[in-house]
Amino acid sequence: MSNRIARVTLFAFLCLTIAPILPAATSAKRNITEKDLFNFIWIGDPQVSPDGAWVAYTVSAVDTAKDRDDTDIWLASWDGTQQVRLTRHPGSDHAPRWSPDGRTLAFLSSRDDEHEVDQVWLLDRAGGEPERVTDLQGGVTDLAWSPDGRRLAL
């Protein structure tokens, strides 16, 4: 039950976090069209840090010029007072996963890959550039940390 409450609280938190960046509503009402979907900013895949103080999540927008999604990883404090954009890459950085000690985020990205398949990258929570740690021909579709934080399951 507490896990469900935490998820509902996290959803509400994310809604309140992005509310200031949404455009102000106009007085003229109209139905949403399929073209409006290209202007939405999508929030997803929230991951609470092991200490419960931070939430890593993805923010996606459509790049209509390149006909693809642009997804980056963000970090927000649990109370919503701090937001930090962790990645800035024209493509998809997604599936953030906290290490058990909370010092590292693993994520998937096709950056630096000529075949555009996702590989695993590690990013120190303190900052710096992400480091690519896999080079698998077929790419990686999911990942999980081992309980001791010494290995990743792909």
mmCIF file of C-alpha atoms in Angstrom:
data_model
loop_
_atom_site.group_PDB
_atom_site.id
_atom_site.type_symbol
_atom_site.label_atom_id
_atom_site.label_comp_id
_atom_site.label_asym_id
_atom_site.label_seq_id
_atom_site.Cartn_x
_atom_site.Cartn_y
_atom_site.Cartn_z
ATOM 1 C CA MET A 1 0.000 0.000 0.000
ATOM 2 C CA SER A 2 2.824 2.447 0.821
ATOM 3 C CA ASN A 3 4.379 1.757 -2.613
ATOM 4 C CA ARG A 4 1.102 2.792 -4.253
ATOM 5 C CA ILE A 5 0.941 5.965 -2.162
ATOM 6 C CA ALA A 6 4.536 6.764 -3.115
ATOM 7 C CA ARG A 7 3.711 6.367 -6.816
ATOM 8 C CA VAL A 8 0.634 8.579 -6.568
ATOM 9 C CA THR A 9 2.641 11.194 -4.677
ATOM 10 C CA LEU A 10 5.420 11.001 -7.284
ATOM 11 C CA PHE A 11 2.910 11.445 -10.119
ATOM 12 C CA ALA A 12 1.406 14.500 -8.420
ATOM 13 C CA PHE A 13 4.884 15.879 -7.795
ATOM 14 C CA LEU A 14 5.859 15.533 -11.445
ATOM 15 C CA CYS A 15 2.633 17.202 -12.569
ATOM 16 C CA LEU A 16 3.311 20.153 -10.285
ATOM 17 C CA THR A 17 6.949 20.295 -11.357
ATOM 18 C CA ILE A 18 6.145 20.753 -15.041
ATOM 19 C CA ALA A 19 3.115 23.019 -14.577
ATOM 20 C CA PRO A 20 5.215 26.232 -14.699
ATOM 21 C CA ILE A 21 6.707 25.289 -18.106
ATOM 22 C CA LEU A 22 3.367 24.653 -19.783
ATOM 23 C CA PRO A 23 1.982 27.525 -21.863
ATOM 24 C CA ALA A 24 -0.830 29.554 -20.349
ATOM 25 C CA ALA A 25 -4.310 28.470 -21.411
ATOM 26 C CA THR A 26 -6.091 30.753 -23.832
ATOM 27 C CA SER A 27 -9.643 31.929 -23.331
ATOM 28 C CA ALA A 28 -10.805 30.353 -26.611
ATOM 29 C CA LYS A 29 -11.546 26.664 -26.120
ATOM 30 C CA ARG A 30 -11.073 24.082 -28.848
ATOM 31 C CA ASN A 31 -10.546 20.367 -29.163
ATOM 32 C CA ILE A 32 -7.050 18.912 -29.113
ATOM 33 C CA THR A 33 -5.855 17.821 -32.550
ATOM 34 C CA GLU A 34 -3.175 15.319 -33.549
ATOM 35 C CA LYS A 35 -0.840 18.235 -34.365
ATOM 36 C CA ASP A 36 -1.108 19.404 -30.752
ATOM 37 C CA LEU A 37 0.525 16.156 -29.634
ATOM 38 C CA PHE A 38 3.774 17.304 -31.258
ATOM 39 C CA ASN A 39 3.864 20.273 -28.867
ATOM 40 C CA PHE A 40 3.409 18.263 -25.672
ATOM 41 C CA ILE A 41 6.232 17.639 -23.264
ATOM 42 C CA TRP A 42 6.044 14.080 -21.961
ATOM 43 C CA ILE A 43 7.305 13.097 -18.501
ATOM 44 C CA GLY A 44 8.049 9.457 -17.799
ATOM 45 C CA ASP A 45 9.931 6.649 -16.101
ATOM 46 C CA PRO A 46 10.297 8.179 -12.606
ATOM 47 C CA GLN A 47 12.947 6.456 -10.487
ATOM 48 C CA VAL A 48 13.279 7.339 -6.800
ATOM 49 C CA SER A 49 16.841 7.374 -5.456
ATOM 50 C CA PRO A 50 17.716 4.798 -2.780
ATOM 51 C CA ASP A 51 17.771 7.514 -0.101
ATOM 52 C CA GLY A 52 14.366 8.818 -1.262
ATOM 53 C CA ALA A 53 15.625 12.390 -1.688
ATOM 54 C CA TRP A 54 15.737 12.544 -5.500
ATOM 55 C CA VAL A 55 13.735 11.430 -8.514
ATOM 56 C CA ALA A 56 15.343 10.738 -11.883
ATOM 57 C CA TYR A 57 12.894 10.939 -14.775
ATOM 58 C CA THR A 58 12.735 11.481 -18.520
ATOM 59 C CA VAL A 59 11.445 14.509 -20.392
ATOM 60 C CA SER A 60 10.529 13.945 -24.047
ATOM 61 C CA ALA A 61 9.552 16.331 -26.807
ATOM 62 C CA VAL A 62 9.074 15.756 -30.518
ATOM 63 C CA ASP A 63 11.687 17.207 -32.847
ATOM 64 C CA THR A 64 9.513 17.654 -35.942
ATOM 65 C CA ALA A 65 12.445 18.845 -38.078
ATOM 66 C CA LYS A 66 14.288 15.553 -37.519
ATOM 67 C CA ASP A 67 11.107 13.448 -37.191
ATOM 68 C CA ARG A 68 12.094 11.871 -33.876
ATOM 69 C CA ASP A 69 11.760 12.224 -30.132
ATOM 70 C CA ASP A 70 14.310 14.127 -28.087
ATOM 71 C CA THR A 71 14.435 12.548 -24.618
ATOM 72 C CA ASP A 72 16.713 13.681 -21.813
ATOM 73 C CA ILE A 73 17.151 12.674 -18.186
ATOM 74 C CA TRP A 74 16.325 15.111 -15.415
ATOM 75 C CA LEU A 75 16.740 15.003 -11.662
ATOM 76 C CA ALA A 76 14.410 16.633 -9.151
ATOM 77 C CA SER A 77 14.555 16.820 -5.389
ATOM 78 C CA TRP A 78 11.673 15.011 -3.720
ATOM 79 C CA ASP A 79 10.263 18.286 -2.386
ATOM 80 C CA GLY A 80 10.348 19.820 -5.889
ATOM 81 C CA THR A 81 12.591 22.755 -5.010
ATOM 82 C CA GLN A 82 15.458 21.680 -7.298
ATOM 83 C CA GLN A 83 15.448 20.411 -10.883
ATOM 84 C CA VAL A 84 18.581 19.574 -12.837
ATOM 85 C CA ARG A 85 18.866 18.487 -16.459
ATOM 86 C CA LEU A 86 21.406 15.658 -16.419
ATOM 87 C CA THR A 87 21.667 14.932 -20.134
ATOM 88 C CA ARG A 88 21.435 17.139 -23.189
ATOM 89 C CA HIS A 89 21.667 15.040 -26.289
ATOM 90 C CA PRO A 90 19.703 15.259 -29.563
ATOM 91 C CA GLY A 91 18.213 11.803 -29.379
ATOM 92 C CA SER A 92 17.020 9.490 -26.698
ATOM 93 C CA ASP A 93 18.641 9.169 -23.280
ATOM 94 C CA HIS A 94 16.214 7.021 -21.333
ATOM 95 C CA ALA A 95 15.635 4.291 -18.728
ATOM 96 C CA PRO A 96 17.530 5.904 -15.824
ATOM 97 C CA ARG A 97 18.330 3.411 -13.054
ATOM 98 C CA TRP A 98 19.930 4.282 -9.716
ATOM 99 C CA SER A 99 22.829 2.256 -8.388
ATOM 100 C CA PRO A 100 22.033 0.763 -4.955
ATOM 101 C CA ASP A 101 24.322 3.307 -3.255
ATOM 102 C CA GLY A 102 22.656 6.203 -5.136
ATOM 103 C CA ARG A 103 25.921 7.595 -6.496
ATOM 104 C CA THR A 104 25.500 6.524 -10.133
ATOM 105 C CA LEU A 105 22.754 6.538 -12.732
ATOM 106 C CA ALA A 106 22.843 3.964 -15.488
ATOM 107 C CA PHE A 107 20.801 4.771 -18.576
ATOM 108 C CA LEU A 108 20.296 3.724 -22.176
ATOM 109 C CA SER A 109 21.245 5.857 -25.162
ATOM 110 C CA SER A 110 22.188 5.527 -28.822
ATOM 111 C CA ARG A 111 24.592 8.479 -28.648
ATOM 112 C CA ASP A 112 27.948 7.799 -30.327
ATOM 113 C CA ASP A 113 26.545 4.749 -32.140
ATOM 114 C CA GLU A 114 26.473 4.716 -35.923
ATOM 115 C CA HIS A 115 23.860 1.911 -35.899
ATOM 116 C CA GLU A 116 21.570 3.845 -33.539
ATOM 117 C CA VAL A 117 21.131 1.020 -31.039
ATOM 118 C CA ASP A 118 20.952 1.692 -27.322
ATOM 119 C CA GLN A 119 23.970 1.028 -25.158
ATOM 120 C CA VAL A 120 24.468 1.386 -21.392
ATOM 121 C CA TRP A 121 25.959 4.608 -20.076
ATOM 122 C CA LEU A 122 26.929 5.530 -16.505
ATOM 123 C CA LEU A 123 26.663 9.011 -15.051
ATOM 124 C CA ASP A 124 28.066 10.072 -11.690
ATOM 125 C CA ARG A 125 25.376 11.812 -9.636
ATOM 126 C CA ALA A 126 27.899 14.493 -8.692
ATOM 127 C CA GLY A 127 28.205 15.516 -12.359
ATOM 128 C CA GLY A 128 30.477 15.113 -15.332
ATOM 129 C CA GLU A 129 30.122 13.419 -18.685
ATOM 130 C CA PRO A 130 28.442 10.017 -19.047
ATOM 131 C CA GLU A 131 30.661 7.027 -19.766
ATOM 132 C CA ARG A 132 29.661 4.310 -22.226
ATOM 133 C CA VAL A 133 30.118 0.854 -20.698
ATOM 134 C CA THR A 134 28.695 -1.525 -23.342
ATOM 135 C CA ASP A 135 29.279 -2.104 -27.041
ATOM 136 C CA LEU A 136 26.810 -4.842 -27.929
ATOM 137 C CA GLN A 137 25.979 -5.357 -31.592
ATOM 138 C CA GLY A 138 22.236 -5.715 -31.016
ATOM 139 C CA GLY A 139 22.130 -3.014 -28.358
ATOM 140 C CA VAL A 140 20.464 -3.154 -24.940
ATOM 141 C CA THR A 141 16.716 -2.957 -24.289
ATOM 142 C CA ASP A 142 16.620 -2.996 -20.484
ATOM 143 C CA LEU A 143 18.935 -2.986 -17.500
ATOM 144 C CA ALA A 144 18.950 -3.537 -13.747
ATOM 145 C CA TRP A 145 21.598 -3.180 -11.045
ATOM 146 C CA SER A 146 22.650 -6.127 -8.898
ATOM 147 C CA PRO A 147 21.840 -5.630 -5.187
ATOM 148 C CA ASP A 148 25.520 -5.003 -4.374
ATOM 149 C CA GLY A 149 25.888 -2.482 -7.236
ATOM 150 C CA ARG A 150 28.876 -4.276 -8.751
ATOM 151 C CA ARG A 151 27.091 -5.637 -11.838
ATOM 152 C CA LEU A 152 24.367 -4.762 -14.320
ATOM 153 C CA ALA A 153 21.910 -7.245 -15.778
ATOM 154 C CA LEU A 154 21.096 -6.513 -19.423
#
